[in-house]
Structures are given as C-alpha cells and as structure tokens.
JSON list of C-alpha atoms in Angstrom, two decimals:
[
{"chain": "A", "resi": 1, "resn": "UNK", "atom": "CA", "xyz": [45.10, 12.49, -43.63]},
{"chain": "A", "resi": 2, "resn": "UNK", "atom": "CA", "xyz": [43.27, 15.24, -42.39]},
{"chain": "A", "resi": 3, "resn": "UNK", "atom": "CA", "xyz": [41.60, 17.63, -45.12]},
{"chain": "A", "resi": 4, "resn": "UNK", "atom": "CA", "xyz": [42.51, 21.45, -44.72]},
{"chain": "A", "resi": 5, "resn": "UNK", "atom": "CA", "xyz": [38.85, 22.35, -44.29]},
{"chain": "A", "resi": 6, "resn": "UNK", "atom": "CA", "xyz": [38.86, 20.07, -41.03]},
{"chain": "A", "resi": 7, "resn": "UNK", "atom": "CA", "xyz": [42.19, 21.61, -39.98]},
{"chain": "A", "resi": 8, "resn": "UNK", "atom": "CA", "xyz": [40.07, 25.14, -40.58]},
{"chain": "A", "resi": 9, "resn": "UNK", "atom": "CA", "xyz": [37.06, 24.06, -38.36]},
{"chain": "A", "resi": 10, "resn": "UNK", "atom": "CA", "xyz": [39.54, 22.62, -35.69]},
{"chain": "A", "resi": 11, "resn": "UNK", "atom": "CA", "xyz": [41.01, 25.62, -35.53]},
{"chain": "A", "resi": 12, "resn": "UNK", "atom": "CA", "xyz": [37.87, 27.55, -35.69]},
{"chain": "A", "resi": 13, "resn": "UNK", "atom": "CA", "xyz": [35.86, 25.28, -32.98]},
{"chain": "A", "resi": 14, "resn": "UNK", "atom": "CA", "xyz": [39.01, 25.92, -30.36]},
{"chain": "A", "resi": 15, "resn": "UNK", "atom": "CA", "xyz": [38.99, 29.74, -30.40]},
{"chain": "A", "resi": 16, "resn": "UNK", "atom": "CA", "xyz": [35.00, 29.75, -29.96]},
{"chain": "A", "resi": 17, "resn": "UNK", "atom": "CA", "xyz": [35.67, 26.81, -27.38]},
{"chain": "A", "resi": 18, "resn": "UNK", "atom": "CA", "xyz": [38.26, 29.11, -25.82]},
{"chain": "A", "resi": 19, "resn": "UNK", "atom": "CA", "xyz": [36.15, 32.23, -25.93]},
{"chain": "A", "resi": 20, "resn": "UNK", "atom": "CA", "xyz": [33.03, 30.28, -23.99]},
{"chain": "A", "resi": 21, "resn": "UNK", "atom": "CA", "xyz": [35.50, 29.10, -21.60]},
{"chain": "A", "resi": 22, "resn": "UNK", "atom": "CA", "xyz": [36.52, 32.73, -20.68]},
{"chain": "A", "resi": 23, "resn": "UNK", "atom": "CA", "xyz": [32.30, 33.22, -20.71]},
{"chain": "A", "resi": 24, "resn": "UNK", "atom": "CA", "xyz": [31.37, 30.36, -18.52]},
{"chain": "A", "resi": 25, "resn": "UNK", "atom": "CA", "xyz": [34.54, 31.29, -16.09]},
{"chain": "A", "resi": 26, "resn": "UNK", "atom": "CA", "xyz": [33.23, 34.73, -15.67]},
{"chain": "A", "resi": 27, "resn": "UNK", "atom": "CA", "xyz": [29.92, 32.83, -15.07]},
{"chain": "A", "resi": 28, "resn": "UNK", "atom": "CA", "xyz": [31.05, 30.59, -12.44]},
{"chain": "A", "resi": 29, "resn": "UNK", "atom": "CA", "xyz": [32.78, 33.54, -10.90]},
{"chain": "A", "resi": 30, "resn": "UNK", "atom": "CA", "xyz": [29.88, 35.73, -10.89]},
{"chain": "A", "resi": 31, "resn": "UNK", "atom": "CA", "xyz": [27.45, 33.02, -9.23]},
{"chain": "A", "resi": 32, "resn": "UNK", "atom": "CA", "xyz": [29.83, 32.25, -6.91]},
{"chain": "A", "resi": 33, "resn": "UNK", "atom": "CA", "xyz": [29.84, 35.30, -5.37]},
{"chain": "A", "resi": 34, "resn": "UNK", "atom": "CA", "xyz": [26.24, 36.00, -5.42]},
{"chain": "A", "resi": 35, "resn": "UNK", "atom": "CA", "xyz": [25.54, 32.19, -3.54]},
{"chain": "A", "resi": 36, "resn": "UNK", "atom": "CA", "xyz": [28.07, 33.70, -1.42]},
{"chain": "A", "resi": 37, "resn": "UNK", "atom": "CA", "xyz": [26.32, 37.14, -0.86]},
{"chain": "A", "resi": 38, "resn": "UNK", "atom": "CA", "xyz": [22.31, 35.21, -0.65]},
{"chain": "A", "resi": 39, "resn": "UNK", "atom": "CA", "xyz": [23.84, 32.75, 1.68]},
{"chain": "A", "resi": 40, "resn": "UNK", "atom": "CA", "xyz": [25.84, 35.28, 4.24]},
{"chain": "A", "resi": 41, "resn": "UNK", "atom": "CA", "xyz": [22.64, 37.51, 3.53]},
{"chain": "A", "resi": 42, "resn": "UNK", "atom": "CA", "xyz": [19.85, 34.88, 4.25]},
{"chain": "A", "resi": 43, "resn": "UNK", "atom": "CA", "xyz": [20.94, 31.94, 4.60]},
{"chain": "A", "resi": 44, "resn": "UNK", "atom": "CA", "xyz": [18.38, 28.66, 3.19]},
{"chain": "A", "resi": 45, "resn": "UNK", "atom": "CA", "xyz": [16.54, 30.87, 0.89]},
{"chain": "A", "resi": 46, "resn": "UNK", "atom": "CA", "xyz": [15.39, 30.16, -2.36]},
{"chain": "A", "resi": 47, "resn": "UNK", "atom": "CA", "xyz": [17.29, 33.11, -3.83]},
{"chain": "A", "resi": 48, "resn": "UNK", "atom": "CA", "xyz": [20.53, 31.35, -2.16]},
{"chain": "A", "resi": 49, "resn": "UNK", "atom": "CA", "xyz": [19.32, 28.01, -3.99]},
{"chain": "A", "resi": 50, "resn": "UNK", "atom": "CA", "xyz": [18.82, 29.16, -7.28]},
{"chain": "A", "resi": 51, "resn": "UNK", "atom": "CA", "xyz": [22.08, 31.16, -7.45]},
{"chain": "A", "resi": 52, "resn": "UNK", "atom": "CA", "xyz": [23.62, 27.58, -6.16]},
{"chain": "A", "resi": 53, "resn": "UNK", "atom": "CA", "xyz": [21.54, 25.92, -9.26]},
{"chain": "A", "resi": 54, "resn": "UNK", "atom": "CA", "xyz": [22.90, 28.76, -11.81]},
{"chain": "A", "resi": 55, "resn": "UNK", "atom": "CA", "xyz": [26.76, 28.16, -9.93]},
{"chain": "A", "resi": 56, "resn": "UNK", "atom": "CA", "xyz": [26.45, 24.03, -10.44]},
{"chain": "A", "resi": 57, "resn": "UNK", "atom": "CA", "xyz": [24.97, 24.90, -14.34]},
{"chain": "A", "resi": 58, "resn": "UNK", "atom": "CA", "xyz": [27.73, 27.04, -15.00]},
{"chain": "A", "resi": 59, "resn": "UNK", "atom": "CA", "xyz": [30.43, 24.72, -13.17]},
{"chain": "A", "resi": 60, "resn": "UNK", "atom": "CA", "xyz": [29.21, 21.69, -15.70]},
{"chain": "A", "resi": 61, "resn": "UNK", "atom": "CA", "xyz": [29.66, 23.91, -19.09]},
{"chain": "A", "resi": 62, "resn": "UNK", "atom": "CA", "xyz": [32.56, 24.74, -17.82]},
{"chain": "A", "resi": 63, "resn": "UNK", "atom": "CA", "xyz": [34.10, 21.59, -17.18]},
{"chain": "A", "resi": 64, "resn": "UNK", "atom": "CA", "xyz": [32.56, 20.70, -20.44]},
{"chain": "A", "resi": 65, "resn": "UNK", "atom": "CA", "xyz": [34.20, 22.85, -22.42]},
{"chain": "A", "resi": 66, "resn": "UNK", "atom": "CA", "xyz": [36.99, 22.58, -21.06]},
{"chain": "A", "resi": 67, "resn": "UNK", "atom": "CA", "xyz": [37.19, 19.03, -21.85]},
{"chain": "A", "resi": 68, "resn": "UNK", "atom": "CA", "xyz": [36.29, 19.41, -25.16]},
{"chain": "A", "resi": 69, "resn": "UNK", "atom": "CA", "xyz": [38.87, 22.06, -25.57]},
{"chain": "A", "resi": 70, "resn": "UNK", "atom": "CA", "xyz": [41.34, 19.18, -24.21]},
{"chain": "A", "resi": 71, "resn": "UNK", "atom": "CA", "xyz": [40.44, 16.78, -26.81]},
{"chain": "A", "resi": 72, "resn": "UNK", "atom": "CA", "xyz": [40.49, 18.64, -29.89]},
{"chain": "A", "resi": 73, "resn": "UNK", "atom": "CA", "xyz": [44.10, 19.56, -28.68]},
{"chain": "A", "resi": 74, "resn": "UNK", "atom": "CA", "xyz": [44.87, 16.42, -28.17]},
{"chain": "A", "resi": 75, "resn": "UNK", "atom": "CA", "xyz": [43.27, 15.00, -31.79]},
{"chain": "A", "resi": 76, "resn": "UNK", "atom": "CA", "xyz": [45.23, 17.84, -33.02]},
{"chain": "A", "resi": 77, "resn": "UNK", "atom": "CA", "xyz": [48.42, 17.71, -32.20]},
{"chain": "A", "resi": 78, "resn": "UNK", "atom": "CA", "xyz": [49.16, 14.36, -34.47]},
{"chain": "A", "resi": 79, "resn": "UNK", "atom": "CA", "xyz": [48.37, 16.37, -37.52]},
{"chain": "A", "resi": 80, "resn": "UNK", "atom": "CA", "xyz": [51.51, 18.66, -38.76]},
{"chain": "A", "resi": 81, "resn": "UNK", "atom": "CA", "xyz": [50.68, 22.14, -38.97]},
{"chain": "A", "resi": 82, "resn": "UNK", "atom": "CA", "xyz": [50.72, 24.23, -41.74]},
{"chain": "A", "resi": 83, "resn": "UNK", "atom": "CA", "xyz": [53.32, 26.82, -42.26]},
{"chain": "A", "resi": 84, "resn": "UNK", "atom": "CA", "xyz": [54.08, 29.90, -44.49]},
{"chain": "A", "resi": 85, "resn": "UNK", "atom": "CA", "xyz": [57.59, 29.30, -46.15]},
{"chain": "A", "resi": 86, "resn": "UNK", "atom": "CA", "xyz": [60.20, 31.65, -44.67]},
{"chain": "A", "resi": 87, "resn": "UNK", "atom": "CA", "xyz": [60.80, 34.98, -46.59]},
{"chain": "A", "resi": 88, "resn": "UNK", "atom": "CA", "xyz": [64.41, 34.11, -46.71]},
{"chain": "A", "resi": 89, "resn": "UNK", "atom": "CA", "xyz": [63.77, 31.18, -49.23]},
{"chain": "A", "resi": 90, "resn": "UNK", "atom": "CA", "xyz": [63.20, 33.71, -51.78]},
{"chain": "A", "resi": 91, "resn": "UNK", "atom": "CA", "xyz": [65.67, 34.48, -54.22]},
{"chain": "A", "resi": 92, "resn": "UNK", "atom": "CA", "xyz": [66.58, 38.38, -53.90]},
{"chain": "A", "resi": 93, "resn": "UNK", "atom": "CA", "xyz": [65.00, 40.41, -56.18]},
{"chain": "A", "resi": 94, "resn": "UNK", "atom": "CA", "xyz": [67.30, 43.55, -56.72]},
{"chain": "A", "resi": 95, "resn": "UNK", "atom": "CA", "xyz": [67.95, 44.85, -60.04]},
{"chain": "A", "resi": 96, "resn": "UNK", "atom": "CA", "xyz": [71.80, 44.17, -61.89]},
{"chain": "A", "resi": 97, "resn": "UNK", "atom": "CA", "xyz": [72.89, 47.08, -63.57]}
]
C-alpha cells in the first residue's frame, strides 16, 4: 500500500509533467514552423538544419513526457483515491428550542 506522501508526489510529478507537456508542445510547434519558414526561405541551410535539430529535440521530450505522463497514470490508477466525506454525512447542527 501506497504511502500518502507518494500519492502527494504522484500527484505533484503529473501536473509538472502536464505543464512541460503544454511547454514542449508549444516548442515543437514553434520549430516547426520556423524549419518550415528557413526551408521555404533557403532551402539546405544551416539555419534550416539547426531549427530541424531544435524540432527533433523538442519532438523526443515530448514524446518523453508524454510517456511518462502515461505511466504514472497507469501506476496510479490501481491505488483508490482519496476523498473528502460528503457534507451530508454530518449530523445537522441547528439549535432545539
């Protein structure tokens, strides 16, 4: 059984994992269209190779982190979650005159 301290940094590790994601897609998008632009522009240059470099780089931590993200769902979703008890459990608490 799973400590609630792991549960924490699960949680924790997929909302940076899903924030990097959102970097490294904003990344890939952004390269993308510059190898686009350097190749249409001048096609074989270096400045067209490196932005292809940078678009591979950022392709790969993508699909890294996306698999990662993956996993820890997956290793997660055997453990039950934790949740708040419902307010309606309470007994009420009004005042008998």
């Amino acid at each position: 059984m799973a400590s609630k301290t792991d549960r924490v940094m699960s949680l924790r590790a997929v909302r940076q994992l899903r924030r990097i994601r959102a970097f490294y897609t904003a990344g890939v998008l952004l390269w993308t269209a510059s190898t686009a632009w350097s190749g249409w522009q001048s096609p074989g240059s270096r400045q067209m190779w490196v932005s292809a470099l940078l678009l591979a780089v950022f392709t790969g931590l993508l699909l890294t982190a996306s698999l990662w993200l993956q996993r820890l769902r997956a290793a997660g979703s055997d453990t039950p979650a934790h949740h708040a008890a419902s307010r309606r459990a309470t007994a009420p608490r009004h005042a008998h005159a």
